mmCIF file of C-alpha atoms and ligand atoms in Angstrom:
data_model
loop_
_atom_site.group_PDB
_atom_site.id
_atom_site.type_symbol
_atom_site.label_atom_id
_atom_site.label_comp_id
_atom_site.label_asym_id
_atom_site.label_seq_id
_atom_site.Cartn_x
_atom_site.Cartn_y
_atom_site.Cartn_z
ATOM 1 C CA MET X 25 -7.411 -38.150 32.154
ATOM 2 C CA LYS X 26 -4.955 -36.933 34.707
ATOM 3 C CA PHE X 27 -4.452 -33.225 35.316
ATOM 4 C CA GLY X 28 -1.296 -32.955 33.220
ATOM 5 C CA SER X 29 -3.137 -34.325 30.202
ATOM 6 C CA LYS X 30 -6.409 -32.488 30.931
ATOM 7 C CA VAL X 31 -4.690 -29.116 30.677
ATOM 8 C CA VAL X 32 -3.912 -30.041 27.088
ATOM 9 C CA HIS X 33 -7.054 -31.976 26.096
ATOM 10 C CA GLY X 34 -9.715 -30.584 28.454
ATOM 11 C CA TYR X 35 -11.824 -28.836 25.797
ATOM 12 C CA LYS X 36 -13.640 -30.474 22.929
ATOM 13 C CA GLN X 37 -14.409 -28.107 20.078
ATOM 14 C CA THR X 38 -18.069 -27.524 19.218
ATOM 15 C CA ARG X 39 -18.314 -27.356 15.458
ATOM 16 C CA ASN X 40 -21.711 -25.760 14.827
ATOM 17 C CA ILE X 41 -21.227 -22.239 16.098
ATOM 18 C CA GLN X 42 -22.763 -19.715 13.671
ATOM 19 C CA SER X 43 -20.541 -16.768 14.311
ATOM 20 C CA LYS X 44 -21.576 -13.629 12.380
ATOM 21 C CA ALA X 45 -18.009 -12.378 12.227
ATOM 22 C CA THR X 46 -15.404 -14.727 10.792
ATOM 23 C CA PRO X 47 -13.654 -16.437 13.714
ATOM 24 C CA ILE X 48 -9.923 -15.935 14.002
ATOM 25 C CA TYR X 49 -8.335 -19.240 13.066
ATOM 26 C CA GLN X 50 -5.344 -18.566 15.266
ATOM 27 C CA THR X 51 -3.758 -21.909 14.613
ATOM 28 C CA SER X 52 -0.474 -22.895 13.040
ATOM 29 C CA VAL X 53 -1.831 -26.238 11.837
ATOM 30 C CA PHE X 54 -5.114 -28.147 11.340
ATOM 31 C CA SER X 55 -6.059 -31.522 12.788
ATOM 32 C CA PHE X 56 -7.454 -34.696 11.244
ATOM 33 C CA SER X 57 -9.290 -37.540 12.930
ATOM 34 C CA SER X 58 -8.541 -40.244 10.368
ATOM 35 C CA LEU X 59 -6.138 -41.043 7.577
ATOM 36 C CA GLU X 60 -9.053 -40.604 5.127
ATOM 37 C CA GLU X 61 -9.589 -37.074 6.397
ATOM 38 C CA LEU X 62 -5.872 -36.353 6.030
ATOM 39 C CA GLU X 63 -5.956 -37.740 2.502
ATOM 40 C CA SER X 64 -8.845 -35.408 1.658
ATOM 41 C CA TYR X 65 -6.446 -32.474 2.008
ATOM 42 C CA TYR X 66 -4.211 -33.883 -0.692
ATOM 43 C CA THR X 67 -7.121 -34.627 -3.028
ATOM 44 C CA GLY X 68 -8.273 -31.031 -2.643
ATOM 45 C CA GLU X 69 -11.562 -31.728 -0.824
ATOM 46 C CA SER X 70 -10.441 -30.152 2.419
ATOM 47 C CA PRO X 71 -8.568 -26.871 2.117
ATOM 48 C CA TYR X 72 -6.345 -26.515 5.170
ATOM 49 C CA LEU X 73 -3.323 -28.347 6.536
ATOM 50 C CA TYR X 74 -0.742 -25.878 7.806
ATOM 51 C CA SER X 75 -1.158 -22.099 8.192
ATOM 52 C CA ARG X 76 1.987 -21.112 6.300
ATOM 53 C CA VAL X 77 0.435 -22.914 3.341
ATOM 54 C CA GLY X 78 -3.133 -21.714 3.845
ATOM 55 C CA ASN X 79 -5.498 -20.375 6.490
ATOM 56 C CA PRO X 80 -9.170 -19.282 6.337
ATOM 57 C CA ASN X 81 -8.375 -15.743 7.531
ATOM 58 C CA THR X 82 -5.597 -15.088 5.015
ATOM 59 C CA ASP X 83 -7.774 -16.587 2.267
ATOM 60 C CA GLU X 84 -10.620 -14.263 3.219
ATOM 61 C CA LEU X 85 -8.340 -11.239 2.822
ATOM 62 C CA GLY X 86 -6.834 -12.394 -0.489
ATOM 63 C CA GLN X 87 -10.202 -13.277 -1.998
ATOM 64 C CA THR X 88 -11.924 -10.111 -0.772
ATOM 65 C CA VAL X 89 -9.306 -7.823 -2.314
ATOM 66 C CA ALA X 90 -9.232 -9.893 -5.529
ATOM 67 C CA GLY X 91 -13.005 -9.407 -5.769
ATOM 68 C CA LEU X 92 -12.696 -5.645 -5.241
ATOM 69 C CA GLU X 93 -10.004 -5.447 -7.926
ATOM 70 C CA GLY X 94 -12.084 -7.531 -10.351
ATOM 71 C CA ALA X 95 -9.460 -10.295 -10.491
ATOM 72 C CA PRO X 96 -9.968 -14.060 -10.211
ATOM 73 C CA SER X 97 -7.480 -14.751 -7.432
ATOM 74 C CA GLY X 98 -5.665 -13.149 -4.509
ATOM 75 C CA VAL X 99 -3.014 -14.118 -1.963
ATOM 76 C CA ALA X 100 -2.249 -12.408 1.336
ATOM 77 C CA ALA X 101 1.333 -11.709 2.416
ATOM 78 C CA SER X 102 3.083 -10.603 5.589
ATOM 79 C CA SER X 103 3.535 -7.007 4.376
ATOM 80 C CA GLY X 104 3.343 -4.831 1.287
ATOM 81 C CA LEU X 105 7.001 -5.564 0.608
ATOM 82 C CA GLY X 106 6.383 -9.295 1.060
ATOM 83 C CA ALA X 107 3.579 -9.004 -1.501
ATOM 84 C CA ILE X 108 5.832 -7.172 -3.945
ATOM 85 C CA LEU X 109 8.628 -9.726 -3.562
ATOM 86 C CA ALA X 110 6.246 -12.672 -4.047
ATOM 87 C CA GLY X 111 4.648 -10.962 -7.055
ATOM 88 C CA ILE X 112 8.006 -10.338 -8.728
ATOM 89 C CA LEU X 113 9.297 -13.852 -8.049
ATOM 90 C CA GLY X 114 6.079 -15.280 -9.467
ATOM 91 C CA ILE X 115 7.078 -13.713 -12.794
ATOM 92 C CA ALA X 116 10.852 -13.280 -12.932
ATOM 93 C CA GLN X 117 13.726 -15.619 -12.190
ATOM 94 C CA ALA X 118 17.523 -15.582 -12.212
ATOM 95 C CA GLY X 119 18.814 -13.918 -15.382
ATOM 96 C CA ASP X 120 15.666 -11.813 -15.876
ATOM 97 C CA HIS X 121 15.446 -8.043 -15.861
ATOM 98 C CA LEU X 122 12.715 -5.681 -14.777
ATOM 99 C CA ILE X 123 12.032 -2.016 -15.347
ATOM 100 C CA ALA X 124 10.659 0.020 -12.461
ATOM 101 C CA ALA X 125 9.508 3.627 -12.082
ATOM 102 C CA LYS X 126 12.185 5.699 -10.387
ATOM 103 C CA ASP X 127 9.701 7.508 -8.118
ATOM 104 C CA LEU X 128 8.624 4.330 -6.276
ATOM 105 C CA TYR X 129 7.851 4.149 -2.556
ATOM 106 C CA GLY X 130 11.194 4.178 -0.682
ATOM 107 C CA GLY X 131 10.900 0.690 0.831
ATOM 108 C CA THR X 132 10.077 -0.792 -2.571
ATOM 109 C CA TYR X 133 13.029 1.036 -4.093
ATOM 110 C CA HIS X 134 15.306 -0.558 -1.478
ATOM 111 C CA LEU X 135 13.853 -4.015 -2.040
ATOM 112 C CA LEU X 136 14.369 -3.754 -5.790
ATOM 113 C CA ALA X 137 17.731 -1.991 -5.675
ATOM 114 C CA THR X 138 19.420 -4.048 -2.956
ATOM 115 C CA GLU X 139 17.763 -7.470 -2.584
ATOM 116 C CA LEU X 140 16.692 -8.682 -6.030
ATOM 117 C CA SER X 141 20.300 -9.120 -7.190
ATOM 118 C CA ALA X 142 20.583 -12.007 -4.698
ATOM 119 C CA PHE X 143 17.891 -13.754 -6.791
ATOM 120 C CA GLY X 144 19.824 -12.955 -9.979
ATOM 121 C CA ILE X 145 17.227 -10.414 -11.129
ATOM 122 C CA SER X 146 18.443 -7.033 -12.378
ATOM 123 C CA VAL X 147 16.469 -3.796 -12.259
ATOM 124 C CA SER X 148 16.543 -0.527 -14.205
ATOM 125 C CA PHE X 149 14.865 2.535 -12.705
ATOM 126 C CA VAL X 150 13.523 4.943 -15.290
ATOM 127 C CA ASP X 151 11.269 7.975 -15.499
ATOM 128 C CA PHE X 152 7.839 6.450 -16.196
ATOM 129 C CA ALA X 153 6.414 9.872 -17.015
ATOM 130 C CA ASN X 154 8.458 9.527 -20.207
ATOM 131 C CA LYS X 155 7.368 6.368 -22.039
ATOM 132 C CA GLN X 156 10.297 6.615 -24.486
ATOM 133 C CA GLU X 157 12.621 6.021 -21.522
ATOM 134 C CA ILE X 158 10.843 2.743 -20.782
ATOM 135 C CA VAL X 159 11.139 1.534 -24.366
ATOM 136 C CA LYS X 160 14.861 2.425 -24.368
ATOM 137 C CA ALA X 161 15.438 0.357 -21.225
ATOM 138 C CA ILE X 162 13.827 -2.842 -22.612
ATOM 139 C CA ARG X 163 16.309 -5.710 -23.138
ATOM 140 C CA LYS X 164 15.738 -9.221 -24.437
ATOM 141 C CA GLU X 165 15.769 -10.544 -20.846
ATOM 142 C CA THR X 166 13.233 -7.952 -19.615
ATOM 143 C CA LYS X 167 10.160 -9.609 -18.102
ATOM 144 C CA LEU X 168 8.286 -7.017 -16.122
ATOM 145 C CA LEU X 169 7.299 -3.361 -15.843
ATOM 146 C CA PHE X 170 6.555 -2.113 -12.340
ATOM 147 C CA SER X 171 4.955 1.145 -11.244
ATOM 148 C CA GLU X 172 2.430 2.608 -8.802
ATOM 149 C CA THR X 173 -1.065 3.943 -9.567
ATOM 150 C CA VAL X 174 -0.253 7.141 -7.681
ATOM 151 C CA THR X 175 3.309 8.004 -6.665
ATOM 152 C CA ASN X 176 4.676 9.334 -3.404
ATOM 153 C CA PRO X 177 4.915 12.141 -2.295
ATOM 154 C CA PHE X 178 4.056 14.208 -5.390
ATOM 155 C CA LEU X 179 1.118 12.080 -6.546
ATOM 156 C CA ARG X 180 1.854 11.540 -10.216
ATOM 157 C CA ILE X 181 -0.968 9.456 -11.743
ATOM 158 C CA GLU X 182 0.319 6.518 -13.768
ATOM 159 C CA ASN X 183 -1.291 5.901 -17.144
ATOM 160 C CA ILE X 184 -1.958 2.198 -16.577
ATOM 161 C CA ALA X 185 -3.876 1.527 -19.796
ATOM 162 C CA HIS X 186 -1.000 3.033 -21.783
ATOM 163 C CA LEU X 187 1.587 1.014 -19.814
ATOM 164 C CA SER X 188 -0.443 -2.124 -20.401
ATOM 165 C CA THR X 189 -0.448 -1.559 -24.161
ATOM 166 C CA LEU X 190 3.297 -0.986 -24.081
ATOM 167 C CA ALA X 191 3.845 -4.127 -21.990
ATOM 168 C CA LYS X 192 1.766 -6.235 -24.378
ATOM 169 C CA GLN X 193 3.604 -4.876 -27.441
ATOM 170 C CA HIS X 194 6.886 -6.055 -25.919
ATOM 171 C CA GLU X 195 5.511 -9.246 -24.329
ATOM 172 C CA LEU X 196 6.185 -8.038 -20.805
ATOM 173 C CA SER X 197 4.117 -8.452 -17.665
ATOM 174 C CA LEU X 198 2.823 -5.383 -15.890
ATOM 175 C CA MET X 199 2.738 -5.116 -12.104
ATOM 176 C CA ILE X 200 1.066 -2.184 -10.353
ATOM 177 C CA ASP X 201 1.214 -1.164 -6.692
ATOM 178 C CA ASN X 202 -2.313 0.130 -6.053
ATOM 179 C CA THR X 203 -1.771 1.027 -2.373
ATOM 180 C CA PHE X 204 -2.306 4.803 -2.667
ATOM 181 C CA SER X 205 -5.330 4.619 -4.922
ATOM 182 C CA THR X 206 -7.118 1.482 -3.661
ATOM 183 C CA PRO X 207 -9.647 -0.382 -5.861
ATOM 184 C CA TYR X 208 -12.278 2.113 -4.735
ATOM 185 C CA PHE X 209 -10.815 4.597 -7.209
ATOM 186 C CA VAL X 210 -8.825 2.524 -9.717
ATOM 187 C CA GLN X 211 -8.763 -1.164 -10.633
ATOM 188 C CA PRO X 212 -5.480 -1.710 -12.468
ATOM 189 C CA TYR X 213 -6.215 -5.383 -13.246
ATOM 190 C CA LYS X 214 -9.200 -4.303 -15.331
ATOM 191 C CA LEU X 215 -6.968 -1.769 -17.100
ATOM 192 C CA GLY X 216 -4.584 -4.517 -18.182
ATOM 193 C CA ALA X 217 -2.142 -5.033 -15.298
ATOM 194 C CA ASP X 218 -1.197 -8.704 -14.810
ATOM 195 C CA VAL X 219 -0.487 -8.373 -11.092
ATOM 196 C CA VAL X 220 -1.683 -5.791 -8.590
ATOM 197 C CA VAL X 221 -0.092 -5.496 -5.153
ATOM 198 C CA HIS X 222 -1.167 -3.716 -1.992
ATOM 199 C CA SER X 223 0.365 -2.704 1.231
ATOM 200 C CA ALA X 224 -2.778 -3.624 3.197
ATOM 201 C CA THR X 225 -1.034 -1.818 6.053
ATOM 202 C CA LYS X 226 -2.522 1.315 4.480
ATOM 203 C CA TYR X 227 -6.091 1.811 3.196
ATOM 204 C CA ILE X 228 -7.132 -1.853 2.940
ATOM 205 C CA GLY X 229 -6.590 -2.250 6.701
ATOM 206 C CA GLY X 230 -7.293 1.427 7.236
ATOM 207 C CA HIS X 231 -6.801 1.652 10.996
ATOM 208 C CA SER X 232 -3.001 1.650 11.436
ATOM 209 C CA ASP X 233 -3.147 -1.546 13.469
ATOM 210 C CA VAL X 234 -1.807 -4.145 11.062
ATOM 211 C CA THR X 235 1.119 -4.766 8.712
ATOM 212 C CA ALA X 236 -0.041 -6.847 5.743
ATOM 213 C CA GLY X 237 0.077 -7.211 1.975
ATOM 214 C CA VAL X 238 -2.041 -8.650 -0.835
ATOM 215 C CA ILE X 239 -1.226 -9.786 -4.378
ATOM 216 C CA ILE X 240 -4.028 -10.275 -6.914
ATOM 217 C CA GLY X 241 -4.155 -11.512 -10.511
ATOM 218 C CA GLY X 242 -5.070 -14.456 -12.729
ATOM 219 C CA GLU X 243 -5.416 -17.997 -11.327
ATOM 220 C CA GLN X 244 -2.290 -19.415 -12.924
ATOM 221 C CA LEU X 245 0.040 -16.618 -11.942
ATOM 222 C CA MET X 246 -1.406 -16.477 -8.424
ATOM 223 C CA GLY X 247 -0.674 -20.193 -8.112
ATOM 224 C CA LYS X 248 3.002 -19.384 -8.635
ATOM 225 C CA VAL X 249 2.828 -16.395 -6.309
ATOM 226 C CA ARG X 250 1.249 -18.556 -3.606
ATOM 227 C CA GLU X 251 4.171 -20.992 -3.947
ATOM 228 C CA LYS X 252 6.598 -18.122 -3.338
ATOM 229 C CA VAL X 253 4.642 -16.961 -0.277
ATOM 230 C CA VAL X 254 4.669 -20.527 1.096
ATOM 231 C CA ASN X 255 8.286 -21.382 0.288
ATOM 232 C CA LEU X 256 9.779 -18.071 1.380
ATOM 233 C CA GLY X 257 7.626 -17.868 4.501
ATOM 234 C CA LEU X 258 5.995 -14.601 3.411
ATOM 235 C CA ASN X 259 2.607 -15.661 4.810
ATOM 236 C CA LEU X 260 0.430 -13.375 6.908
ATOM 237 C CA SER X 261 -0.637 -14.326 10.420
ATOM 238 C CA PRO X 262 -4.338 -15.208 10.924
ATOM 239 C CA PHE X 263 -4.963 -12.377 13.370
ATOM 240 C CA GLU X 264 -3.403 -9.748 11.102
ATOM 241 C CA ALA X 265 -5.476 -11.102 8.207
ATOM 242 C CA TRP X 266 -8.589 -10.926 10.361
ATOM 243 C CA LEU X 267 -7.885 -7.286 11.255
ATOM 244 C CA ALA X 268 -7.293 -6.325 7.626
ATOM 245 C CA SER X 269 -10.435 -8.198 6.520
ATOM 246 C CA ARG X 270 -12.435 -6.323 9.121
ATOM 247 C CA GLY X 271 -10.893 -3.014 8.042
ATOM 248 C CA VAL X 272 -11.616 -3.468 4.364
ATOM 249 C CA LYS X 273 -15.383 -3.678 5.000
ATOM 250 C CA THR X 274 -15.461 0.105 5.446
ATOM 251 C CA LEU X 275 -13.107 0.897 2.543
ATOM 252 C CA ALA X 276 -15.811 2.564 0.416
ATOM 253 C CA LEU X 277 -17.120 4.693 3.289
ATOM 254 C CA ARG X 278 -13.632 5.725 4.358
ATOM 255 C CA MET X 279 -12.327 6.525 0.887
ATOM 256 C CA ASN X 280 -15.424 8.504 -0.005
ATOM 257 C CA GLN X 281 -15.165 10.638 3.139
ATOM 258 C CA GLN X 282 -11.373 10.929 3.083
ATOM 259 C CA ALA X 283 -11.266 11.963 -0.583
ATOM 260 C CA ARG X 284 -13.954 14.598 -0.071
ATOM 261 C CA ASN X 285 -12.058 15.947 2.912
ATOM 262 C CA ALA X 286 -8.814 15.932 0.918
ATOM 263 C CA GLU X 287 -10.397 17.813 -1.961
ATOM 264 C CA ARG X 288 -11.658 20.534 0.375
ATOM 265 C CA LEU X 289 -8.390 20.740 2.294
ATOM 266 C CA ALA X 290 -6.397 21.052 -0.938
ATOM 267 C CA GLN X 291 -8.715 23.862 -2.060
ATOM 268 C CA SER X 292 -8.344 25.773 1.189
ATOM 269 C CA LEU X 293 -4.562 25.420 1.238
ATOM 270 C CA ARG X 294 -4.123 26.583 -2.369
ATOM 271 C CA GLN X 295 -5.363 30.023 -1.353
ATOM 272 C CA HIS X 296 -2.994 30.412 1.606
ATOM 273 C CA ASN X 297 -0.110 32.857 1.377
ATOM 274 C CA LYS X 298 2.237 30.621 3.389
ATOM 275 C CA ILE X 299 1.732 27.731 0.965
ATOM 276 C CA LYS X 300 3.892 27.725 -2.145
ATOM 277 C CA LYS X 301 2.419 24.675 -3.821
ATOM 278 C CA VAL X 302 -0.347 22.123 -3.259
ATOM 279 C CA TYR X 303 -0.066 18.709 -4.893
ATOM 280 C CA TYR X 304 -3.420 16.989 -5.218
ATOM 281 C CA PRO X 305 -4.122 14.866 -8.263
ATOM 282 C CA ASP X 306 -6.869 15.477 -10.768
ATOM 283 C CA GLY X 307 -8.433 12.821 -12.967
ATOM 284 C CA LEU X 308 -7.699 9.742 -10.841
ATOM 285 C CA SER X 309 -11.314 8.593 -11.003
ATOM 286 C CA HIS X 310 -14.880 9.885 -11.227
ATOM 287 C CA LYS X 311 -15.233 8.983 -7.537
ATOM 288 C CA GLY X 312 -12.485 11.324 -6.451
ATOM 289 C CA ASN X 313 -8.750 11.753 -6.343
ATOM 290 C CA GLY X 314 -7.593 9.945 -3.245
ATOM 291 C CA ALA X 315 -6.870 11.149 0.253
ATOM 292 C CA ILE X 316 -3.242 12.278 0.150
ATOM 293 C CA VAL X 317 -2.410 15.968 -0.207
ATOM 294 C CA THR X 318 1.210 17.102 -0.369
ATOM 295 C CA ILE X 319 2.123 20.716 0.311
ATOM 296 C CA GLU X 320 5.242 22.810 0.025
ATOM 297 C CA LEU X 321 5.350 25.810 2.337
ATOM 298 C CA VAL X 322 6.927 29.106 1.277
ATOM 299 C CA GLU X 323 10.614 29.794 1.963
ATOM 300 C CA GLY X 324 11.525 31.174 5.368
ATOM 301 C CA VAL X 325 8.771 29.518 7.420
ATOM 302 C CA ASP X 326 9.587 27.908 10.759
ATOM 303 C CA MET X 327 8.662 24.292 10.092
ATOM 304 C CA SER X 328 8.977 23.108 13.681
ATOM 305 C CA VAL X 329 6.390 25.667 14.802
ATOM 306 C CA PHE X 330 4.112 24.492 12.006
ATOM 307 C CA PHE X 331 4.340 20.859 13.113
ATOM 308 C CA THR X 332 3.839 21.567 16.821
ATOM 309 C CA SER X 333 0.885 23.884 16.062
ATOM 310 C CA LEU X 334 -0.957 21.077 14.289
ATOM 311 C CA SER X 335 -2.199 19.932 17.712
ATOM 312 C CA TRP X 336 -4.293 16.744 17.267
ATOM 313 C CA ILE X 337 -2.810 16.149 13.809
ATOM 314 C CA LYS X 338 0.248 14.028 14.630
ATOM 315 C CA ILE X 339 3.468 13.428 12.752
ATOM 316 C CA VAL X 340 3.163 9.847 11.512
ATOM 317 C CA PRO X 341 5.682 8.419 9.048
ATOM 318 C CA SER X 342 3.018 6.363 7.255
ATOM 319 C CA LEU X 343 -0.435 7.034 5.866
ATOM 320 C CA ALA X 344 -3.982 5.892 5.320
ATOM 321 C CA GLY X 345 -5.426 5.603 8.827
ATOM 322 C CA VAL X 346 -8.792 7.067 9.826
ATOM 323 C CA GLU X 347 -7.018 9.949 11.603
ATOM 324 C CA THR X 348 -5.583 12.890 9.672
ATOM 325 C CA THR X 349 -1.791 12.772 10.017
ATOM 326 C CA VAL X 350 1.218 14.479 8.482
ATOM 327 C CA SER X 351 4.534 13.030 7.429
ATOM 328 C CA TYR X 352 7.841 14.659 6.705
ATOM 329 C CA PRO X 353 9.368 13.023 3.612
ATOM 330 C CA LEU X 354 12.793 14.671 4.044
ATOM 331 C CA GLY X 355 13.129 13.312 7.579
ATOM 332 C CA THR X 356 11.580 9.869 7.008
ATOM 333 C CA SER X 357 10.566 8.180 3.722
ATOM 334 C CA HIS X 358 13.146 9.981 1.576
ATOM 335 C CA ARG X 359 15.805 10.521 4.259
ATOM 336 C CA ALA X 360 18.212 7.927 2.876
ATOM 337 C CA LEU X 361 18.287 9.391 -0.627
ATOM 338 C CA PRO X 362 21.401 11.321 -1.687
ATOM 339 C CA LYS X 363 20.925 15.097 -1.570
ATOM 340 C CA GLU X 364 20.953 15.391 -5.370
ATOM 341 C CA ALA X 365 18.185 12.776 -5.649
ATOM 342 C CA GLN X 366 16.107 14.618 -3.041
ATOM 343 C CA GLU X 367 16.584 17.852 -4.961
ATOM 344 C CA GLU X 368 15.764 16.225 -8.275
ATOM 345 C CA LEU X 369 12.510 14.874 -6.819
ATOM 346 C CA GLY X 370 11.728 18.269 -5.265
ATOM 347 C CA ILE X 371 11.846 17.071 -1.660
ATOM 348 C CA ASN X 372 13.034 19.829 0.645
ATOM 349 C CA GLU X 373 12.563 20.791 4.302
ATOM 350 C CA ARG X 374 9.264 22.547 3.510
ATOM 351 C CA VAL X 375 7.471 19.568 1.948
ATOM 352 C CA VAL X 376 4.752 17.943 4.067
ATOM 353 C CA ARG X 377 2.607 14.978 3.053
ATOM 354 C CA ILE X 378 -0.879 14.953 4.550
ATOM 355 C CA SER X 379 -2.855 11.727 4.945
ATOM 356 C CA VAL X 380 -6.392 13.049 5.250
ATOM 357 C CA GLY X 381 -8.655 11.183 7.668
ATOM 358 C CA ILE X 382 -12.376 10.672 8.168
ATOM 359 C CA GLU X 383 -12.934 13.522 10.644
ATOM 360 C CA GLU X 384 -15.321 16.393 9.887
ATOM 361 C CA GLU X 385 -13.972 18.480 7.037
ATOM 362 C CA GLU X 386 -14.339 21.795 8.935
ATOM 363 C CA ASP X 387 -12.139 20.577 11.782
ATOM 364 C CA ILE X 388 -9.369 19.455 9.457
ATOM 365 C CA VAL X 389 -9.379 22.671 7.421
ATOM 366 C CA LYS X 390 -9.471 24.799 10.576
ATOM 367 C CA GLN X 391 -6.562 22.964 12.205
ATOM 368 C CA PHE X 392 -4.317 23.577 9.194
ATOM 369 C CA GLN X 393 -5.393 27.221 9.005
ATOM 370 C CA ASP X 394 -4.608 27.629 12.726
ATOM 371 C CA ALA X 395 -1.171 26.032 12.405
ATOM 372 C CA LEU X 396 -0.323 28.187 9.395
ATOM 373 C CA SER X 397 -1.366 31.333 11.236
ATOM 374 C CA HIS X 398 0.970 30.386 14.091
ATOM 375 C CA ILE X 399 4.144 30.275 12.033
ATOM 376 C CA LYS X 400 6.239 33.358 11.872
ATOM 377 C CA MET X 401 8.722 33.835 9.098
ATOM 378 C CA GLN X 402 12.287 33.086 10.224
ATOM 379 C CA LYS X 403 14.680 36.018 10.694
ATOM 380 C CA GLY X 404 16.474 37.010 7.533
ATOM 381 C CA SER X 405 13.613 35.903 5.355
ATOM 382 C CA SER X 406 12.618 38.405 2.689
ATOM 383 C CA LYS X 407 8.997 37.282 2.574
ATOM 384 C CA GLN X 408 6.158 39.000 4.480
HETATM 385 C C1 PLP W 525 3.817 1.231 2.671
HETATM 386 C C2 PLP W 525 3.963 0.944 1.230
HETATM 387 C C3 PLP W 525 4.621 -0.225 0.787
HETATM 388 C C4 PLP W 525 5.256 -1.201 1.758
HETATM 389 O O1 PLP W 525 4.307 -1.814 2.514
HETATM 390 P P1 PLP W 525 4.630 -2.502 3.946
HETATM 391 O O2 PLP W 525 3.317 -3.024 4.328
HETATM 392 O O3 PLP W 525 5.201 -1.461 4.829
HETATM 393 O O4 PLP W 525 5.642 -3.572 3.638
HETATM 394 C C5 PLP W 525 4.702 -0.455 -0.568
HETATM 395 N N1 PLP W 525 4.183 0.424 -1.450
HETATM 396 C C6 PLP W 525 3.573 1.549 -1.062
HETATM 397 C C7 PLP W 525 3.026 2.487 -2.096
HETATM 398 C C8 PLP W 525 3.428 1.863 0.283
HETATM 399 O O5 PLP W 525 2.811 3.005 0.661
#
């Protein structure tokens, strides 16, 4: 071969490498050396043709999470929102209606409220804490109920078994976003959800280095969901899938440590005179209550001093990494909401959401105590 061809064909792949870690199949397409081999893809003997349609790394992620959730099948998607869209379109079509919890994650709220109408799907947002409200919103074209295991930022625990019973009574499907809880604590599929979705960007990946999503459920439904992922181009890249698959291996260790840290932090903050309220759920699972703690500081505190005094604890408008971080719902996740909606939800300038990391518990508790001791009450405040 001449140079110009050698640069393209100079390496012949060795096929018997026993790599302990899954290799990254960073390829957009797979190759075939005969027409028979090509045919074997279509007869189902060989699994891969084109990476938008299927790739070993994305399959590893989908199947791993499905296994952790106790479900038969799983599909990876390009993001949590991609997973949610594919999950919904696997169930609902033009003319259908779905009922969603009104305290959903902001990005999901936007997806449902602004994009689904283009697919001819209508959405009602209701208070899922009040099951009568759900029943009232059911129409003959309703197909799906959608909520989250644990809501953001005030950490309401959804009663999934109860929702499942309600869904079955009315012949509806139930879809649960299990991002905040993870299958370590709760497995919604086993509690009767038909579809469970994840932003693998969060705890599944766990290291804040990947944007990814996963949808899990029964074989038949996941077949439809996979079609949506393929046809809408919602597939995940091999490298991102590889990162998330690597991250999920430590899910149990991380969640165990992070939840224990969160429990202790919540306890220590409850006793502080500059903290008005601590939100940390109770009764999520016998293994613990997750790793998010939301606090509301007392009136009259200087919030900017609080944030700058947190030192190594950074402001990060996301969650679920191995580092402890804080987010500011009013300035980020809930910024776009009208003022009345913010007030109704209880989101004000003193609400801080803490994503508790894997560090040593004493260091986390001490850093919050230090930051709280730094804040002075603003002038004109009646407290202290
Ligand atoms: C982050 C998040 C999403 C969206 O996931 P992306 O990966 O950012 O698309 C959906 N639901 C919940 C609960 C989330 O925290």
